[in-house]
Short mmCIF file of C-alpha atoms in Angstrom, two decimals:
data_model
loop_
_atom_site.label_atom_id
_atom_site.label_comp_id
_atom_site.label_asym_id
_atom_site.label_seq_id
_atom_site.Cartn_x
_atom_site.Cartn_y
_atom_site.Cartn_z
CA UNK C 141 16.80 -1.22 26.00
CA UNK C 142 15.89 -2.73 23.00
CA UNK C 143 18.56 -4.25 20.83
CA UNK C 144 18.95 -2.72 16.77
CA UNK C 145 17.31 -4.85 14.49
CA UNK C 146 19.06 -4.90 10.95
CA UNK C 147 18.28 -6.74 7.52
CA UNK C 148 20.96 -7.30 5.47
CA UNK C 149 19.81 -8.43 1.47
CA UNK C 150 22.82 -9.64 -0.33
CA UNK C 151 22.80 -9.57 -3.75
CA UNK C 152 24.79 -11.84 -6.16
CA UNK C 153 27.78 -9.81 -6.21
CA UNK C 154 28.05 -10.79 -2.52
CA UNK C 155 28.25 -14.58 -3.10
CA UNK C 156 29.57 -15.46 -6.49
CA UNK C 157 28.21 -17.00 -9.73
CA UNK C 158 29.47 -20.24 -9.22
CA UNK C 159 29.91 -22.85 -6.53
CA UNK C 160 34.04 -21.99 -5.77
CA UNK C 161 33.05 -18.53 -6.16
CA UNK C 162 30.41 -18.10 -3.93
CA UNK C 163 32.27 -20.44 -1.05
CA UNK C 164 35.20 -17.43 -1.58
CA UNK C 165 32.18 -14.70 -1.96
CA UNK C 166 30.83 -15.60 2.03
CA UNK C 167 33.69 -15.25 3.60
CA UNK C 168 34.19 -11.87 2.65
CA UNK C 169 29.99 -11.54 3.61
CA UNK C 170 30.71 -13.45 6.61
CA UNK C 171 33.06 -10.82 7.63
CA UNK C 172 30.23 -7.86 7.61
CA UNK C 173 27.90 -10.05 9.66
CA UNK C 174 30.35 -10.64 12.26
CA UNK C 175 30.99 -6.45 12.27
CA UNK C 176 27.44 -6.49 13.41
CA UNK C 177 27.51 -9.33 15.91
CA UNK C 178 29.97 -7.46 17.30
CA UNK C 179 28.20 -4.71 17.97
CA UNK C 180 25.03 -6.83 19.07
CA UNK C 181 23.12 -6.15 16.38
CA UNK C 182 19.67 -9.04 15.47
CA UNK C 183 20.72 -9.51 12.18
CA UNK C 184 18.69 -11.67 9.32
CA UNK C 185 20.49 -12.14 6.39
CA UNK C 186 18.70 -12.65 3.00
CA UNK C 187 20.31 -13.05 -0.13
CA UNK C 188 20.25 -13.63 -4.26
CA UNK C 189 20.10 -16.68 -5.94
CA UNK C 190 19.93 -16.00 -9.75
CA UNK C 191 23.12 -17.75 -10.65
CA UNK C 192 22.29 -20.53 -8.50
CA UNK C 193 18.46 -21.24 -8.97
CA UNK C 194 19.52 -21.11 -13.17
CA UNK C 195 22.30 -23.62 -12.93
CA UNK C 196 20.16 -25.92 -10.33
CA UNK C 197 16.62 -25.78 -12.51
CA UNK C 198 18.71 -26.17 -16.10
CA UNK C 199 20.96 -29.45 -14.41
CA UNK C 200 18.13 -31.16 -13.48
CA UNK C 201 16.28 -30.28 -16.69
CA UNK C 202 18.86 -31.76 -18.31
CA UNK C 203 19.09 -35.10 -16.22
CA UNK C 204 15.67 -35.11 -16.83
CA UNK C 205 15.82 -35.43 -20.71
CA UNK C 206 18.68 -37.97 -20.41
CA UNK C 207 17.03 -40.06 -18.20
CA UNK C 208 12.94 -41.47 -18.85
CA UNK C 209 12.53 -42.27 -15.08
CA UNK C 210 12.75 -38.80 -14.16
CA UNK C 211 10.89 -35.48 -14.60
CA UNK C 212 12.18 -32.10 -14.64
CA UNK C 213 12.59 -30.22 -10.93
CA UNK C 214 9.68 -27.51 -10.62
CA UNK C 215 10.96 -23.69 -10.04
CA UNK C 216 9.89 -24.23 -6.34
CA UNK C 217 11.66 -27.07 -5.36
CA UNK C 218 14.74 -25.38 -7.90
CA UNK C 219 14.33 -22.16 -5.02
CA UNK C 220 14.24 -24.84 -2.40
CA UNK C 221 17.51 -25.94 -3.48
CA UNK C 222 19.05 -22.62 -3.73
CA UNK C 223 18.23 -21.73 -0.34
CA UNK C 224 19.57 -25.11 0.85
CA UNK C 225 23.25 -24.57 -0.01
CA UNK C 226 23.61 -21.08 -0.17
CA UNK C 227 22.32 -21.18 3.49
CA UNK C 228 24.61 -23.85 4.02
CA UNK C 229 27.55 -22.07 2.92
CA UNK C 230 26.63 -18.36 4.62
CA UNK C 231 25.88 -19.85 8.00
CA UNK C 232 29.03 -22.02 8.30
CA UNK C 233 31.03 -19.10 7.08
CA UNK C 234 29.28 -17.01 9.51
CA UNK C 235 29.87 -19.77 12.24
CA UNK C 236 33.80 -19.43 11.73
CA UNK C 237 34.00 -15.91 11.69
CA UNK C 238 32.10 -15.76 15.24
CA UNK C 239 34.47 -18.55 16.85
CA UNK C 240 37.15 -16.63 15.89
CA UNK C 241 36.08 -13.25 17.52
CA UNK C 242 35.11 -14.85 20.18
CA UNK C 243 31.13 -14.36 19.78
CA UNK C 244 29.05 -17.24 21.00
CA UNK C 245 25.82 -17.13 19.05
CA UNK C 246 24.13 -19.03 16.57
CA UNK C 247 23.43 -19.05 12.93
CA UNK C 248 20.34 -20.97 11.69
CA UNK C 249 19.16 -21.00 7.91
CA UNK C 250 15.07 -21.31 7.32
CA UNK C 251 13.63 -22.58 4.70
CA UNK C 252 11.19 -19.98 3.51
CA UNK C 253 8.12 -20.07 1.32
CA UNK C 254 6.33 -16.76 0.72
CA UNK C 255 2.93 -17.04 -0.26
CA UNK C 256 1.70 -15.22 -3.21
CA UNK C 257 -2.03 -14.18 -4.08
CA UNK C 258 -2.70 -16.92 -7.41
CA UNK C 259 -4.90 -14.19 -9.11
CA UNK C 260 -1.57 -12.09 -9.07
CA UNK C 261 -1.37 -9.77 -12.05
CA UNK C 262 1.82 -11.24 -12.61
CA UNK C 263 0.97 -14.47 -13.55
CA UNK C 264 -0.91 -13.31 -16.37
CA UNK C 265 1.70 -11.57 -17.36
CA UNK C 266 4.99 -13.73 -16.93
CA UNK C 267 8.13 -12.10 -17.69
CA UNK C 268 11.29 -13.18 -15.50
CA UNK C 269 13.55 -15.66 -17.98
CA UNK C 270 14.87 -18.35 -16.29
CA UNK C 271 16.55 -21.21 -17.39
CA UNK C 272 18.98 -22.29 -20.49
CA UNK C 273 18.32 -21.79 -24.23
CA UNK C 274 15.95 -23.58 -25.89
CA UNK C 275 15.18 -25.10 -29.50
CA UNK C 276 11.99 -24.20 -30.97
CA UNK C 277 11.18 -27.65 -30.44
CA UNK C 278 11.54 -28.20 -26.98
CA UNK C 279 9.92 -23.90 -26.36
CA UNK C 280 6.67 -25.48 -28.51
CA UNK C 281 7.19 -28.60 -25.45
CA UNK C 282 7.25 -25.96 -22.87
CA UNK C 283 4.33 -24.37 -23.45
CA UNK C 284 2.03 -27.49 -24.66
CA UNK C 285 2.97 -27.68 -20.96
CA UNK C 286 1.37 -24.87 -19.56
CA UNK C 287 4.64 -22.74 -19.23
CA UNK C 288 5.38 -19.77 -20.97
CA UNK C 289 8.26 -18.98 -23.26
CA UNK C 290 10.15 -15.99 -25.37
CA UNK C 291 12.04 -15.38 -27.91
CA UNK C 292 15.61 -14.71 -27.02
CA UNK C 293 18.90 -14.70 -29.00
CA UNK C 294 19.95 -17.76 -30.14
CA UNK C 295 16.51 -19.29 -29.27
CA UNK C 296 13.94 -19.36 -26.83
CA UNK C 297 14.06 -19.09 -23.16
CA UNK C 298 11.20 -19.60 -20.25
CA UNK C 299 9.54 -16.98 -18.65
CA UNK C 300 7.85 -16.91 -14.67
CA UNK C 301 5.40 -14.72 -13.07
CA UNK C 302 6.82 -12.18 -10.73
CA UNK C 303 3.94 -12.22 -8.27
CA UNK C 304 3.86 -9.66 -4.77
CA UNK C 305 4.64 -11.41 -1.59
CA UNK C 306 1.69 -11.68 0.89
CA UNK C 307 2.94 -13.44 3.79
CA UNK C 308 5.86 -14.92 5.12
CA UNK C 309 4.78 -18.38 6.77
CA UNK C 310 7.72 -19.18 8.43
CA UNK C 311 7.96 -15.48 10.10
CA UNK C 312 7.37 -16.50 13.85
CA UNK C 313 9.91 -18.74 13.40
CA UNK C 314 12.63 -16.22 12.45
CA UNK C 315 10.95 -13.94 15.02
CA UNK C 316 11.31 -16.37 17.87
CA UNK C 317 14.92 -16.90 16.70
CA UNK C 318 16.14 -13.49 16.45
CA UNK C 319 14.24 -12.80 20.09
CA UNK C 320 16.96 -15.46 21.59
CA UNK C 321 19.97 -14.07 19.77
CA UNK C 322 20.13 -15.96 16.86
CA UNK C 323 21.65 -15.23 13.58
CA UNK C 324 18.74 -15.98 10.77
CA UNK C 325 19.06 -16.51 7.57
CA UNK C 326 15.83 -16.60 5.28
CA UNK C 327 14.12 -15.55 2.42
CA UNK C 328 16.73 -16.61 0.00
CA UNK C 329 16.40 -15.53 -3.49
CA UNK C 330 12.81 -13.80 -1.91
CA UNK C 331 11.84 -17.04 -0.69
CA UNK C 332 10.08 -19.88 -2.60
CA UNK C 333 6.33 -18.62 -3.88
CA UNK C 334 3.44 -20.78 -2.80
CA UNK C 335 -0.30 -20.83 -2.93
CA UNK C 336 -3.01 -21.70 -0.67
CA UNK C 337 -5.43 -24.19 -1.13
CA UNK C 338 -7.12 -25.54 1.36
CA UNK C 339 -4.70 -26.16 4.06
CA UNK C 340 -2.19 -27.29 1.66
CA UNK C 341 0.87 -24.75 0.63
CA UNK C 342 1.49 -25.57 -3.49
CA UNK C 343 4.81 -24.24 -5.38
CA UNK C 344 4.39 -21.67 -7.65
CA UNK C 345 5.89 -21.72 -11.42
CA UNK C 346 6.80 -17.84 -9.91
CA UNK C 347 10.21 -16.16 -8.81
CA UNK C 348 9.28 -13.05 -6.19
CA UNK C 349 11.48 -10.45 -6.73
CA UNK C 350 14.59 -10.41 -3.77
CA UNK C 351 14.60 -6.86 -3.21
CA UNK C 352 10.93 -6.90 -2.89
CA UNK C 353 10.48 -10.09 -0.53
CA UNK C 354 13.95 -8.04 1.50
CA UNK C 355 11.45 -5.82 2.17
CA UNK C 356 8.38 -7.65 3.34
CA UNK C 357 10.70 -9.53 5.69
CA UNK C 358 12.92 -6.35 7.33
CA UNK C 359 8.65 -5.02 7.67
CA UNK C 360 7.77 -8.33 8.83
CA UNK C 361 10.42 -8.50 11.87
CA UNK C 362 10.26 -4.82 12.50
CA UNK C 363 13.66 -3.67 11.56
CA UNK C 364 15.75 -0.81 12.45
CA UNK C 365 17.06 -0.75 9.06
CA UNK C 366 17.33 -2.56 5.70
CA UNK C 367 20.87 -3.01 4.07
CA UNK C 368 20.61 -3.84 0.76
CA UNK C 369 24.28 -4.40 -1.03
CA UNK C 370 24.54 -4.09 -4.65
CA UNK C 371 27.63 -3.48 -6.64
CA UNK C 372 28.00 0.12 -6.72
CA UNK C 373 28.57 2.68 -3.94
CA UNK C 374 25.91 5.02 -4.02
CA UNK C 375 22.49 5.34 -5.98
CA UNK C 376 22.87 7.69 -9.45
CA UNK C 377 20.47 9.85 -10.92
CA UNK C 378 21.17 9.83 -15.13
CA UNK C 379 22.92 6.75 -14.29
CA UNK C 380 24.94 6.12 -17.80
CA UNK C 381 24.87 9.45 -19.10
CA UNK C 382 26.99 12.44 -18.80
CA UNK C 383 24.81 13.73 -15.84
CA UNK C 384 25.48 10.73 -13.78
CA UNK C 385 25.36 11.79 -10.24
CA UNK C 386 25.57 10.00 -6.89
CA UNK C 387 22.77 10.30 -4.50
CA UNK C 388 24.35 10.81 -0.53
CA UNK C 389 20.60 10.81 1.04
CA UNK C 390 16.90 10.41 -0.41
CA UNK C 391 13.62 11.20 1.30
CA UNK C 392 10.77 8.39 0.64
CA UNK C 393 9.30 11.39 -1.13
CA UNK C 394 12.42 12.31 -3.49
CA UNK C 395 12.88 8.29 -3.83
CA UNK C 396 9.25 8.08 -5.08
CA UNK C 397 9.59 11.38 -7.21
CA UNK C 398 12.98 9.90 -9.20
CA UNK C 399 10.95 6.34 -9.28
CA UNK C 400 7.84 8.34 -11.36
CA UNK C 401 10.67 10.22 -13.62
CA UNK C 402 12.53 6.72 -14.59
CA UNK C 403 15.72 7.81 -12.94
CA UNK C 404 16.31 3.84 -11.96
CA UNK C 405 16.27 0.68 -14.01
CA UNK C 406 13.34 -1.75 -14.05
CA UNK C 407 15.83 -5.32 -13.14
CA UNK C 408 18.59 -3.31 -10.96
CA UNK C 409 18.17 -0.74 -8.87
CA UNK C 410 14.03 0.37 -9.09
CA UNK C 411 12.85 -2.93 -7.23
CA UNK C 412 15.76 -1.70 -4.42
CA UNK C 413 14.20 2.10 -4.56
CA UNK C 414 10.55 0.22 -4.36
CA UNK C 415 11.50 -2.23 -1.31
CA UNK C 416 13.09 1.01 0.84
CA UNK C 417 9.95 2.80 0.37
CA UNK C 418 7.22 0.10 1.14
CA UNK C 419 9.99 -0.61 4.44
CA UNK C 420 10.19 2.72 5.84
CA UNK C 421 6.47 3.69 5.20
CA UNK C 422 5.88 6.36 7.71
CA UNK C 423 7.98 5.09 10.09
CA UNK C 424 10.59 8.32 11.49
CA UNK C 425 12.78 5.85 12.89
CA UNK C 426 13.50 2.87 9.96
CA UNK C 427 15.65 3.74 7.58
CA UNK C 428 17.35 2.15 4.25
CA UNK C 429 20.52 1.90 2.89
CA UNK C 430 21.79 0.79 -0.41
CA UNK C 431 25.56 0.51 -1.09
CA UNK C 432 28.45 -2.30 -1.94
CA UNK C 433 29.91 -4.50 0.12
CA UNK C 434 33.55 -3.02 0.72
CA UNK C 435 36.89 -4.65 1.83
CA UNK C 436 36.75 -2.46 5.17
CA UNK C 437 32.50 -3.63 5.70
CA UNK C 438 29.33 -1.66 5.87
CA UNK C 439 29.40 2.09 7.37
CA UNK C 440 25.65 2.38 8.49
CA UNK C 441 25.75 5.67 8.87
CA UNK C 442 25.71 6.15 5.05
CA UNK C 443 28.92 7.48 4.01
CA UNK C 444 29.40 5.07 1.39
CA UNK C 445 26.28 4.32 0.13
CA UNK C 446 22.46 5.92 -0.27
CA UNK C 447 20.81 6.16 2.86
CA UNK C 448 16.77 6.79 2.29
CA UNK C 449 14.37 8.09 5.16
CA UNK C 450 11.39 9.46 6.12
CA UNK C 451 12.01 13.03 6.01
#
């Protein structure tokens, strides 16, 4: 019988904003992995890194300007990084939690690039802001540079592309690991963006969207289900107002409907709406489910979060 196949996305509230956060943040994550282990669930784990890419790419900017021998880390290797430590941390938390139920499998992080189409829409149109505030002086640097910038409060700020994820290149790879068992982790942060030319992969100056890439890879590997935890319970319609309600269960057609009517915020909970959708497809069995990481774990049959479907 084939095993259930599960994607869990963790967002940021599930690892921390900060280095002793986030080391206090996976344990609790660890925790909801192992709940599936024990059941035998192949389980990749992708994850956030806002807090983390931001503090890496605006230290090393910094260095940079202090220091003539060096040049300022490009938003790809800055994703690199993320994915480096945050792996680092999940997988050895994961690791301890196993040993100590007694579950002998392994936990491997991948280093993911996603490559993105370089006629993208999106990089015509850059709009993520990443990185600290900025002088008009150095903003008028930034862009002599070939990067874009905005006005913020307080200053200026860089903006990336947020291109649409083509293809995962290391996907056999996390394919032929989950086939023996293993515990994956991957696409972290939605994996760094790269383009092809020739037979050479190139960085991106891009940032794909988490939810979205959470998608592509639970589609990629053929999931059961995607998890994506956020840091509310359940999905609201008039989310803020005095008709706030909590959504139990969505079809992809309700999910769609409430998408067209701007029930759900463009940055928060729309790309998670968007990624469930493009999942399930018309798939009967795969399903989606959006909810918060509790102290007790994940209840997959929905009861605390938004479960989306088919029908």
């Amino acid at each position: 019988m084939k095993k259930k196949r599960i994607v869990l996305a963790l967002g940021h509230n599930a690892l921390g904003t900060n280095l002793p956060r986030q080391q206090e943040a996976v344990q609790k994550s660890a925790k909801a992995v192992a709940d599936f282990a024990m059941e035998d669930y192949e389980i990749v784990i992708t994850h956030s890194n806002g807090p983390q890419v931001g503090m890496i790419h605006t230290a090393m900017s910094e260095f940079a300007m202090r220091h003539e021998a060096y040049t300022p880390t490009p938003m790809s290797v800055a994703s690199a990084m993320s994915q480096g430590y945050i792996g680092y941390d999940l997988q050895n938390a994961i690791h301890s939690e196993l040993i100590l139920r007694g579950i002998s499998r392994s936990v491997a992080t991948i280093l993911t690039q996603v490559r993105v189409d370089p006629y993208d829409e999106a990089f015509y149109r850059p709009s993520k802001i990443i990185g600290r505030l900025l002088t008009e002086e150095e903003a008028l640097t930034e862009e002599k540079k070939g990067n874009h910038v905005t006005a913020t409060e307080g200053g200026f700020r860089r903006i990336v592309a947020t291109p649409v994820p083509l293809e995962i290149v290391e996907i056999d790879v996390i394919r032929s690991l989950l086939d023996r068992g293993t515990l994956v982790i991957a696409c972290g942060g939605g994996g760094i963006p790269v383009i092809a030319q020739g037979n050479r992969l190139k960085g991106a100056s891009a940032v794909i969207e988490k939810d979205t890439a959470a998608g592509a890879l639970a589609d990629a590997v053929d999931a059961d289900m995607l998890v994506i935890l956020t840091g509310v319970d359940k999905v609201m319609t008039g989310y803020g107002t005095e008709d706030e309600r909590p959504v139990d269960y969505m079809s992809v057609a309700q999910a769609s409907e409430y998408l067209e009517a701007g029930e759900f915020e463009e940055g928060t909970m729309a790309p998670k709406i968007r990624a469930a959708i493009s999942f399930i497809g018309n798939s009967p069995i795969r399903k989606a489910l959006i909810t918060r990481l509790a102290p007790e774990g994940i209840e997959l049959s929905g009861a605390n979060g938004t479960m989306i479907g088919l029908k």
